[in-house]
Amino acid sequence: MPTDQQTFAIVGAGLAGAKAAQTLREEGFDGRLVLLGAESERPYERPPLSKDYLRGEVEREAAYVHEAGFYTEHEIELRVDESVVGLDAGRQELALKSGERLGYDRLLLATGSMPRRLSIPGAELDGIHYLRTFADSDALRSRLDAGARLVVIGAGWIGSEVAASARQRGVEVTIIAPHAVPFERVLGREVGAIYRDLHRDHGVEMLLGAAVGSFEGDGSVERVRTQDGHTVACDAVVVGIGATPRAVLAATAGLAVGNGVLVDGRLETSVPGIFAAGDVANHLHPALGRLRVEHWDNALHQGPAAARGMLGSDDPYTRTPYFYSDQYDVGMEYSGHAAGSDRVVFRGDPATREFVAFWLADGRVLAGMNVNVWDVTEAIQALIASGSQVDERRLADPDVPLTDLFHHATLGEASS
Ligand SMILES: Cc1cc2nc3c(=O)[nH]c(=O)nc-3n(C[C@H](O)[C@H](O)[C@H](O)COP(=O)(O)OP(=O)(O)OC[C@H]3O[C@@H](n4cnc5c(N)ncnc54)[C@H](O)[C@@H]3O)c2cc1C
């Protein structure tokens, strides 16, 4: 069937969905293109929701993926407030909340993820916040008056960023988290300790190695009680304990799922013609194996890659995972995947909060994190991709350009 008579549908009007729609038009798809979103907003980016937008420093407008007129201009039928409630993969048909049924020729699932929720006594009290949407960020911001007391449950990226933003607004903050240091699972103890100290230096109370037991209060949350009986008085709570992929549509339609929607190298699901991208996609990365990445860069690039797949491209998605975080005056970028690393090498002194950390296994760089050091991401990613054995002393030496090191490593290997 000629493409101008085809319908491509995208479920999920977030970053991955919006970028996929843009790419389909850029690559010449001239059929009907429907972008369906459960939220009442046009697609927007979420990173500002825990950072400058939460602090009230930027307007909503700054977070939108495209200008308001973009979708009409490109004949993209953006349907906001329209949840997809069913998928019949055999008939190639979607069931919409409004009762409409929409047939499709190719489908992209870009349904993202949602915050994992705590189900403990008091979980239903007012003042307990989760953070995923504009509305969540607005509601939380209204609690961040100077002098208010906020408890943050979880010391992952969202919890830590919210803690930093709240401190910047003069709020008293206590973080309660089960690990010994923030980001222990991703960064390990040594690097996580740098973030623990950063928050302490900014006056955050850290209750680490502690599990939350209950929320208490009369209608609204007034206290958090840990499992070992410690109580922290508060006016509001933010729970940031991770996210779960929104894979229910795929699962009930019989697509292969398992920690997200399982997709192959080119982001196609177990049902030909149906693709998945962004937070919801559990992708078979050609170099790194199965990965589900819940980060902005992944949504930004997987959306377009899936769009090209929908148009018949066989190219696999090969990008090195990347994310960034801003807390206080400390910005960082992380590239790679450190699972299986056996040591960390620092370039620069971590105590100055201006350094690069590298995670190595068998002398090869698996991941790198630049903290307040900029314009090195490309070189770090090239180093990772090269798989070269590196000289640790040169890796640690800020005077040796990373690109030199990579060339030397490659030449060294070639000549040995
Ligand atoms: C507060 C916050 C801060 C973040 N900060 C950073 C950061 O600093 N750096 C970083 O790298 N990453 C960050 N992230 C992660 C990043 O925002 C996500 O990885 C990215 O949003 C994923 O995009 P997505 O399009 O896959 O999913 P989403 O952005 O979740 O969009 C999916 C959309 O699909 C909709 N949807 C779901 N089911 C249906 C359905 N059945 N029918 C219709 N629509 C549906 C949802 O309502 C949602 O609008 C942050 C996330 C949050 C929440």
Short mmCIF file of C-alpha atoms and ligand atoms in Angstrom, two decimals:
data_model
loop_
_atom_site.label_atom_id
_atom_site.label_comp_id
_atom_site.label_asym_id
_atom_site.label_seq_id
_atom_site.Cartn_x
_atom_site.Cartn_y
_atom_site.Cartn_z
CA MET A 1 0.00 0.00 0.00
CA PRO A 2 1.42 3.44 -0.85
CA THR A 3 2.55 5.25 2.28
CA ASP A 4 0.12 8.13 1.75
CA GLN A 5 -2.69 5.68 2.39
CA GLN A 6 -1.13 4.25 5.53
CA THR A 7 -1.73 5.17 9.18
CA PHE A 8 1.12 5.24 11.64
CA ALA A 9 0.08 5.54 15.28
CA ILE A 10 2.21 6.53 18.24
CA VAL A 11 0.96 5.79 21.74
CA GLY A 12 2.52 8.16 24.27
CA ALA A 13 2.99 11.85 23.58
CA GLY A 14 6.19 12.27 25.57
CA LEU A 15 9.67 13.00 24.30
CA ALA A 16 10.17 9.68 22.49
CA GLY A 17 6.74 9.86 20.83
CA ALA A 18 7.11 13.49 19.77
CA LYS A 19 10.59 12.99 18.32
CA ALA A 20 9.40 9.88 16.47
CA ALA A 21 6.55 11.86 14.90
CA GLN A 22 8.95 14.61 13.87
CA THR A 23 11.34 12.09 12.30
CA LEU A 24 8.57 10.32 10.38
CA ARG A 25 7.69 13.58 8.69
CA GLU A 26 11.35 14.55 8.16
CA GLU A 27 12.00 11.18 6.52
CA GLY A 28 9.10 11.73 4.15
CA PHE A 29 6.27 9.70 5.62
CA ASP A 30 3.24 11.22 3.95
CA GLY A 31 0.42 9.11 5.38
CA ARG A 32 -1.82 9.69 8.39
CA LEU A 33 0.14 10.19 11.59
CA VAL A 34 -1.62 10.05 14.94
CA LEU A 35 0.11 10.85 18.23
CA LEU A 36 -1.96 9.86 21.25
CA GLY A 37 -1.26 11.19 24.73
CA ALA A 38 -2.96 10.51 28.04
CA GLU A 39 -1.93 13.88 29.46
CA SER A 40 -3.70 17.13 28.66
CA GLU A 41 -0.41 18.76 27.56
CA ARG A 42 1.40 18.66 24.27
CA PRO A 43 4.70 16.70 24.59
CA TYR A 44 7.17 18.11 27.08
CA GLU A 45 10.50 17.21 28.62
CA ARG A 46 10.61 16.13 32.24
CA PRO A 47 14.13 17.07 33.44
CA PRO A 48 13.10 20.66 34.35
CA LEU A 49 10.37 19.30 36.64
CA SER A 50 12.87 18.53 39.40
CA LYS A 51 15.20 21.44 38.58
CA ASP A 52 14.58 25.01 37.37
CA TYR A 53 10.85 24.56 36.66
CA LEU A 54 10.30 23.19 40.16
CA ARG A 55 12.16 26.17 41.60
CA GLY A 56 9.99 28.54 39.59
CA GLU A 57 12.93 29.84 37.55
CA VAL A 58 11.64 28.97 34.07
CA GLU A 59 8.24 29.00 32.46
CA ARG A 60 6.36 25.93 31.28
CA GLU A 61 7.05 27.01 27.69
CA ALA A 62 10.75 26.13 28.09
CA ALA A 63 9.94 22.46 28.63
CA TYR A 64 7.80 21.75 25.56
CA VAL A 65 9.40 19.58 22.89
CA HIS A 66 7.92 21.65 20.04
CA GLU A 67 6.19 24.97 19.53
CA ALA A 68 2.42 24.80 19.84
CA GLY A 69 1.86 25.05 16.05
CA PHE A 70 4.33 22.31 15.12
CA TYR A 71 1.89 19.41 15.08
CA THR A 72 -0.71 21.08 12.89
CA GLU A 73 1.97 22.43 10.57
CA HIS A 74 3.32 18.93 10.02
CA GLU A 75 -0.09 17.28 9.83
CA ILE A 76 0.51 15.30 12.97
CA GLU A 77 -2.83 14.53 14.63
CA LEU A 78 -1.91 15.17 18.23
CA ARG A 79 -4.68 13.85 20.44
CA VAL A 80 -4.12 14.92 24.03
CA ASP A 81 -6.24 13.62 26.92
CA GLU A 82 -6.69 10.46 24.89
CA SER A 83 -5.54 7.26 26.57
CA VAL A 84 -5.19 4.12 24.58
CA VAL A 85 -6.96 1.46 26.59
CA GLY A 86 -6.56 -1.55 24.34
CA LEU A 87 -4.38 -2.96 21.59
CA ASP A 88 -5.48 -5.72 19.23
CA ALA A 89 -2.24 -6.65 17.53
CA GLY A 90 -3.92 -9.19 15.23
CA ARG A 91 -6.43 -6.70 13.82
CA GLN A 92 -3.90 -3.84 14.02
CA GLU A 93 -6.30 -1.73 16.00
CA LEU A 94 -6.19 0.50 19.06
CA ALA A 95 -9.09 1.09 21.45
CA LEU A 96 -9.19 4.66 22.73
CA LYS A 97 -10.65 5.89 26.01
CA SER A 98 -13.19 7.92 24.01
CA GLY A 99 -14.59 4.70 22.57
CA GLU A 100 -13.09 5.22 19.12
CA ARG A 101 -11.15 2.41 17.44
CA LEU A 102 -8.13 3.35 15.39
CA GLY A 103 -6.60 1.04 12.83
CA TYR A 104 -2.90 1.34 12.12
CA ASP A 105 -0.32 0.01 9.70
CA ARG A 106 2.67 0.62 11.98
CA LEU A 107 2.61 1.32 15.68
CA LEU A 108 5.06 2.82 18.14
CA LEU A 109 4.65 2.30 21.87
CA ALA A 110 6.27 5.23 23.70
CA THR A 111 4.29 5.03 26.91
CA GLY A 112 7.21 5.83 29.22
CA SER A 113 7.30 4.87 32.86
CA MET A 114 5.56 5.88 36.05
CA PRO A 115 6.76 6.40 39.60
CA ARG A 116 6.94 3.35 41.79
CA ARG A 117 4.56 3.93 44.72
CA LEU A 118 4.97 3.18 48.39
CA SER A 119 2.24 1.16 49.99
CA ILE A 120 2.85 1.60 53.69
CA PRO A 121 0.59 2.84 56.49
CA GLY A 122 -0.33 6.49 55.90
CA ALA A 123 0.42 6.36 52.16
CA GLU A 124 -2.96 7.96 51.42
CA LEU A 125 -2.33 11.11 53.50
CA ASP A 126 -2.26 14.52 51.84
CA GLY A 127 1.12 16.06 51.24
CA ILE A 128 2.79 12.92 49.87
CA HIS A 129 4.07 13.69 46.41
CA TYR A 130 5.36 11.77 43.43
CA LEU A 131 7.02 13.53 40.52
CA ARG A 132 6.40 12.73 36.88
CA THR A 133 4.21 15.42 35.35
CA PHE A 134 3.85 19.19 35.15
CA ALA A 135 0.92 18.88 37.56
CA ASP A 136 3.07 16.93 40.05
CA SER A 137 5.80 19.56 39.84
CA ASP A 138 3.29 22.41 40.31
CA ALA A 139 1.77 20.69 43.34
CA LEU A 140 5.18 20.08 44.87
CA ARG A 141 6.37 23.62 44.19
CA SER A 142 3.45 24.98 46.19
CA ARG A 143 4.93 23.16 49.22
CA LEU A 144 8.42 24.53 48.84
CA ASP A 145 8.13 27.72 50.87
CA ALA A 146 11.21 28.81 52.80
CA GLY A 147 11.17 27.26 56.25
CA ALA A 148 8.89 24.36 55.29
CA ARG A 149 10.10 20.87 56.17
CA LEU A 150 10.36 18.32 53.38
CA VAL A 151 11.22 14.65 53.67
CA VAL A 152 12.57 13.02 50.52
CA ILE A 153 12.24 9.24 50.37
CA GLY A 154 14.97 7.80 48.16
CA ALA A 155 18.35 9.17 47.16
CA GLY A 156 18.18 8.47 43.45
CA TRP A 157 18.29 11.14 40.74
CA ILE A 158 14.82 12.55 41.23
CA GLY A 159 14.96 12.53 45.04
CA SER A 160 18.40 14.13 45.07
CA GLU A 161 17.48 16.81 42.55
CA VAL A 162 14.31 17.65 44.43
CA ALA A 163 16.32 17.86 47.66
CA ALA A 164 18.76 20.27 46.01
CA SER A 165 15.98 22.41 44.51
CA ALA A 166 14.15 22.52 47.84
CA ARG A 167 17.30 23.60 49.69
CA GLN A 168 17.80 26.31 47.07
CA ARG A 169 14.37 27.60 48.04
CA GLY A 170 15.23 27.61 51.75
CA VAL A 171 13.32 24.45 52.65
CA GLU A 172 14.54 22.16 55.47
CA VAL A 173 15.25 18.80 53.83
CA THR A 174 15.76 15.29 55.20
CA ILE A 175 16.58 12.44 52.83
CA ILE A 176 15.70 8.93 53.99
CA ALA A 177 17.20 6.16 51.87
CA PRO A 178 18.11 2.52 52.32
CA HIS A 179 21.57 2.71 50.77
CA ALA A 180 24.78 3.83 52.44
CA VAL A 181 25.27 6.66 49.92
CA PRO A 182 23.15 8.26 47.18
CA PHE A 183 23.22 6.49 43.80
CA GLU A 184 25.02 3.54 45.34
CA ARG A 185 23.55 1.09 42.82
CA VAL A 186 24.70 3.12 39.78
CA LEU A 187 27.83 4.93 40.94
CA GLY A 188 29.09 2.69 43.74
CA ARG A 189 30.07 3.77 47.26
CA GLU A 190 33.15 5.81 46.45
CA VAL A 191 31.48 8.16 43.97
CA GLY A 192 28.12 8.11 45.76
CA ALA A 193 29.88 9.45 48.86
CA ILE A 194 30.74 12.60 46.90
CA TYR A 195 27.04 13.28 46.46
CA ARG A 196 26.32 12.45 50.10
CA ASP A 197 28.86 15.08 51.13
CA LEU A 198 27.50 17.58 48.60
CA HIS A 199 24.03 17.37 50.13
CA ARG A 200 25.34 17.49 53.67
CA ASP A 201 27.37 20.58 52.80
CA HIS A 202 24.15 22.21 51.67
CA GLY A 203 22.44 21.43 54.94
CA VAL A 204 20.46 18.33 53.97
CA GLU A 205 19.91 15.88 56.82
CA MET A 206 20.71 12.41 55.52
CA LEU A 207 19.21 9.31 57.13
CA LEU A 208 21.03 6.69 55.13
CA GLY A 209 20.73 2.95 55.58
CA ALA A 210 17.19 3.57 56.81
CA ALA A 211 13.90 2.16 55.56
CA VAL A 212 10.68 4.13 55.79
CA GLY A 213 8.00 2.38 57.85
CA SER A 214 4.95 4.68 57.88
CA PHE A 215 3.59 8.15 57.34
CA GLU A 216 1.65 9.71 60.19
CA GLY A 217 -0.61 12.71 60.49
CA ASP A 218 -4.15 13.89 60.78
CA GLY A 219 -5.34 14.14 57.17
CA SER A 220 -2.01 15.52 56.02
CA VAL A 221 1.39 13.99 56.55
CA GLU A 222 3.09 15.36 59.69
CA ARG A 223 5.75 12.74 60.40
CA VAL A 224 7.69 9.99 58.72
CA ARG A 225 8.58 7.00 60.87
CA THR A 226 11.44 4.75 59.84
CA GLN A 227 11.32 1.01 60.42
CA ASP A 228 13.77 1.38 63.27
CA GLY A 229 11.47 3.83 65.04
CA HIS A 230 13.13 7.15 64.17
CA THR A 231 10.62 9.95 63.41
CA VAL A 232 11.09 13.03 61.25
CA ALA A 233 8.54 15.86 61.46
CA CYS A 234 7.57 17.31 58.09
CA ASP A 235 5.08 19.40 56.12
CA ALA A 236 5.40 17.38 52.92
CA VAL A 237 7.04 14.25 51.51
CA VAL A 238 8.40 13.40 48.09
CA VAL A 239 8.75 9.77 47.19
CA GLY A 240 11.44 9.08 44.57
CA ILE A 241 12.01 5.35 44.68
CA GLY A 242 12.29 4.59 40.99
CA ALA A 243 9.91 4.03 38.11
CA THR A 244 8.21 1.12 36.42
CA PRO A 245 7.69 0.84 32.66
CA ARG A 246 4.14 1.35 31.40
CA ALA A 247 3.99 -1.92 29.50
CA VAL A 248 0.46 -3.02 30.30
CA LEU A 249 -0.94 -2.38 26.79
CA ALA A 250 1.81 -4.47 25.27
CA ALA A 251 1.47 -7.21 27.87
CA THR A 252 -2.29 -7.58 27.51
CA ALA A 253 -1.93 -7.63 23.72
CA GLY A 254 0.45 -10.58 24.02
CA LEU A 255 3.68 -8.82 23.06
CA ALA A 256 6.83 -10.12 24.75
CA VAL A 257 7.49 -8.09 27.91
CA GLY A 258 9.86 -8.34 30.85
CA ASN A 259 10.99 -5.19 32.61
CA GLY A 260 9.45 -3.18 29.77
CA VAL A 261 8.51 -4.08 26.22
CA LEU A 262 11.14 -6.35 24.73
CA VAL A 263 12.51 -5.01 21.46
CA ASP A 264 15.26 -6.20 19.18
CA GLY A 265 18.30 -4.22 18.04
CA ARG A 266 16.19 -1.99 15.78
CA LEU A 267 13.51 -1.42 18.42
CA GLU A 268 10.88 -3.74 16.93
CA THR A 269 8.78 -5.74 19.40
CA SER A 270 7.97 -9.44 19.18
CA VAL A 271 5.09 -8.45 16.82
CA PRO A 272 6.35 -7.22 13.44
CA GLY A 273 5.29 -3.66 12.69
CA ILE A 274 5.03 -2.67 16.36
CA PHE A 275 7.99 -0.78 17.80
CA ALA A 276 8.80 0.60 21.24
CA ALA A 277 11.10 3.42 22.33
CA GLY A 278 12.10 5.42 25.38
CA ASP A 279 11.59 4.48 29.03
CA VAL A 280 9.24 1.63 28.18
CA ALA A 281 11.58 -0.17 25.76
CA ASN A 282 13.83 -2.98 26.92
CA HIS A 283 16.28 -2.93 24.07
CA LEU A 284 18.76 -5.51 22.86
CA HIS A 285 21.83 -3.27 22.53
CA PRO A 286 24.36 -4.83 20.15
CA ALA A 287 27.30 -4.18 22.48
CA LEU A 288 25.74 -4.06 25.93
CA GLY A 289 22.98 -6.66 25.81
CA ARG A 290 19.48 -6.05 27.18
CA LEU A 291 19.01 -2.58 28.59
CA ARG A 292 16.07 -0.47 29.62
CA VAL A 293 17.26 3.10 29.97
CA GLU A 294 15.13 5.68 31.77
CA HIS A 295 16.88 8.80 30.58
CA TRP A 296 16.23 11.85 28.46
CA ASP A 297 18.91 11.15 25.83
CA ASN A 298 17.56 7.65 25.26
CA ALA A 299 14.03 8.95 24.59
CA LEU A 300 15.43 11.72 22.40
CA HIS A 301 17.25 9.28 20.11
CA GLN A 302 15.26 6.08 20.35
CA GLY A 303 12.11 7.87 19.18
CA PRO A 304 13.75 8.83 15.86
CA ALA A 305 15.47 5.44 15.54
CA ALA A 306 12.15 3.64 15.99
CA ALA A 307 10.58 5.97 13.40
CA ARG A 308 13.24 4.97 10.90
CA GLY A 309 12.57 1.33 11.75
CA MET A 310 8.86 1.90 11.07
CA LEU A 311 9.87 3.17 7.64
CA GLY A 312 11.89 0.02 6.96
CA SER A 313 15.41 0.86 8.13
CA ASP A 314 17.44 -2.11 9.34
CA ASP A 315 19.94 -0.02 11.29
CA PRO A 316 20.27 -1.10 14.89
CA TYR A 317 20.18 1.44 17.73
CA THR A 318 23.73 1.57 19.04
CA ARG A 319 24.06 4.73 21.14
CA THR A 320 26.01 4.58 24.35
CA PRO A 321 23.63 5.23 27.27
CA TYR A 322 23.97 8.79 28.55
CA PHE A 323 22.34 10.90 31.24
CA TYR A 324 22.89 14.09 33.12
CA SER A 325 21.95 15.56 36.46
CA ASP A 326 22.21 19.01 38.03
CA GLN A 327 22.30 19.46 41.79
CA TYR A 328 23.19 22.85 43.35
CA ASP A 329 26.18 24.09 41.36
CA VAL A 330 27.29 20.59 40.43
CA GLY A 331 26.42 19.38 36.96
CA MET A 332 27.36 15.96 35.68
CA GLU A 333 27.08 13.79 32.60
CA TYR A 334 27.38 10.03 32.68
CA SER A 335 28.10 7.84 29.67
CA GLY A 336 28.20 4.08 29.44
CA HIS A 337 27.14 1.25 31.67
CA ALA A 338 29.34 0.40 34.63
CA ALA A 339 27.88 -3.04 35.45
CA GLY A 340 30.75 -5.45 36.03
CA SER A 341 33.40 -2.79 36.66
CA ASP A 342 36.22 -3.68 39.02
CA ARG A 343 37.71 -0.28 39.74
CA VAL A 344 37.19 3.48 39.55
CA VAL A 345 39.88 5.87 38.31
CA PHE A 346 39.62 9.62 38.94
CA ARG A 347 40.94 12.32 36.64
CA GLY A 348 41.09 15.37 38.86
CA ASP A 349 40.41 15.60 42.57
CA PRO A 350 36.86 14.55 43.53
CA ALA A 351 37.07 16.80 46.60
CA THR A 352 37.04 19.84 44.27
CA ARG A 353 33.83 18.58 42.60
CA GLU A 354 35.50 19.07 39.25
CA PHE A 355 36.65 15.72 37.96
CA VAL A 356 35.97 12.77 35.69
CA ALA A 357 35.41 9.30 37.14
CA PHE A 358 35.97 6.23 35.00
CA TRP A 359 34.66 2.76 35.72
CA LEU A 360 36.96 0.05 34.38
CA ALA A 361 36.92 -3.70 33.97
CA ASP A 362 40.10 -5.52 32.92
CA GLY A 363 41.69 -2.16 32.12
CA ARG A 364 38.90 -1.13 29.72
CA VAL A 365 36.64 1.85 30.32
CA LEU A 366 32.98 0.83 30.71
CA ALA A 367 31.60 4.18 31.86
CA GLY A 368 32.68 7.72 32.57
CA MET A 369 31.14 10.55 34.53
CA ASN A 370 32.30 14.14 34.08
CA VAL A 371 31.44 16.42 36.97
CA ASN A 372 31.69 20.16 36.30
CA VAL A 373 34.06 19.31 33.44
CA TRP A 374 32.54 19.96 30.03
CA ASP A 375 32.92 19.01 26.37
CA VAL A 376 34.42 15.61 27.07
CA THR A 377 31.39 13.39 26.54
CA GLU A 378 32.23 12.57 22.94
CA ALA A 379 35.76 11.56 23.86
CA ILE A 380 34.55 9.50 26.82
CA GLN A 381 32.06 7.71 24.61
CA ALA A 382 34.72 7.06 21.96
CA LEU A 383 36.98 5.64 24.63
CA ILE A 384 34.22 3.33 25.84
CA ALA A 385 33.29 2.29 22.31
CA SER A 386 36.93 1.56 21.44
CA GLY A 387 37.06 -1.19 24.06
CA SER A 388 40.76 -0.35 24.31
CA GLN A 389 42.94 -1.22 27.23
CA VAL A 390 44.06 2.07 28.79
CA ASP A 391 47.06 3.16 30.78
CA GLU A 392 45.51 4.12 34.12
CA ARG A 393 48.14 6.72 34.94
CA ARG A 394 47.49 8.56 31.70
CA LEU A 395 43.75 8.17 32.16
CA ALA A 396 44.08 9.86 35.56
CA ASP A 397 46.24 12.68 34.23
CA PRO A 398 44.13 15.77 33.30
CA ASP A 399 47.00 17.00 31.12
CA VAL A 400 46.65 14.07 28.74
CA PRO A 401 43.79 14.82 26.32
CA LEU A 402 41.29 11.98 26.37
CA THR A 403 41.46 11.71 22.59
CA ASP A 404 45.24 11.17 22.76
CA LEU A 405 44.75 8.49 25.26
CA PHE A 406 42.28 6.74 23.07
CA HIS A 407 44.61 6.95 20.04
CA HIS A 408 47.59 5.80 22.08
CA ALA A 409 45.55 2.95 23.51
CA THR A 410 44.45 1.86 20.05
CA LEU A 411 47.93 2.20 18.55
CA GLY A 412 49.38 0.43 21.57
CA GLU A 413 47.05 -2.49 21.05
CA ALA A 414 47.62 -2.59 17.33
CA SER A 415 51.39 -2.69 17.73
CA SER A 416 51.45 -5.24 20.56
C1 LIG B 1 11.24 14.78 37.38
C2 LIG B 1 12.09 14.09 36.36
C3 LIG B 1 13.38 14.57 36.12
C4 LIG B 1 14.19 13.94 35.17
N1 LIG B 1 15.45 14.42 34.98
C5 LIG B 1 16.26 13.81 34.10
C6 LIG B 1 17.60 14.27 33.90
O1 LIG B 1 18.05 15.22 34.53
N2 LIG B 1 18.38 13.62 33.01
C7 LIG B 1 17.93 12.54 32.30
O2 LIG B 1 18.69 11.99 31.52
N3 LIG B 1 16.65 12.09 32.44
C8 LIG B 1 15.81 12.69 33.34
N4 LIG B 1 14.53 12.23 33.51
C9 LIG B 1 14.07 11.06 32.73
C10 LIG B 1 13.43 11.47 31.41
O3 LIG B 1 12.55 12.53 31.59
C11 LIG B 1 12.70 10.26 30.82
O4 LIG B 1 13.65 9.27 30.53
C12 LIG B 1 11.91 10.64 29.58
O5 LIG B 1 10.84 11.48 29.93
C13 LIG B 1 11.33 9.41 28.89
O6 LIG B 1 10.58 9.82 27.80
P1 LIG B 1 9.45 8.86 27.17
O7 LIG B 1 8.91 9.61 26.03
O8 LIG B 1 9.98 7.50 27.00
O9 LIG B 1 8.35 8.72 28.33
P2 LIG B 1 7.47 9.81 29.08
O10 LIG B 1 8.17 11.10 29.17
O11 LIG B 1 7.04 9.15 30.35
O12 LIG B 1 6.20 9.99 28.14
C14 LIG B 1 5.28 8.94 27.96
C15 LIG B 1 3.91 9.55 27.74
O13 LIG B 1 3.03 8.50 27.37
C16 LIG B 1 1.80 8.72 27.99
N5 LIG B 1 1.06 7.45 28.03
C17 LIG B 1 1.35 6.35 28.79
N6 LIG B 1 0.46 5.38 28.57
C18 LIG B 1 -0.41 5.88 27.64
C19 LIG B 1 -1.57 5.34 27.02
N7 LIG B 1 -2.01 4.11 27.27
N8 LIG B 1 -2.25 6.12 26.13
C20 LIG B 1 -1.80 7.37 25.84
N9 LIG B 1 -0.70 7.91 26.41
C21 LIG B 1 -0.03 7.18 27.29
C22 LIG B 1 2.17 9.26 29.35
O14 LIG B 1 1.08 9.94 29.94
C23 LIG B 1 3.32 10.19 28.99
O15 LIG B 1 2.85 11.47 28.70
C24 LIG B 1 13.69 12.83 34.45
C25 LIG B 1 12.41 12.35 34.70
C26 LIG B 1 11.60 12.98 35.63
C27 LIG B 1 10.22 12.44 35.91
#
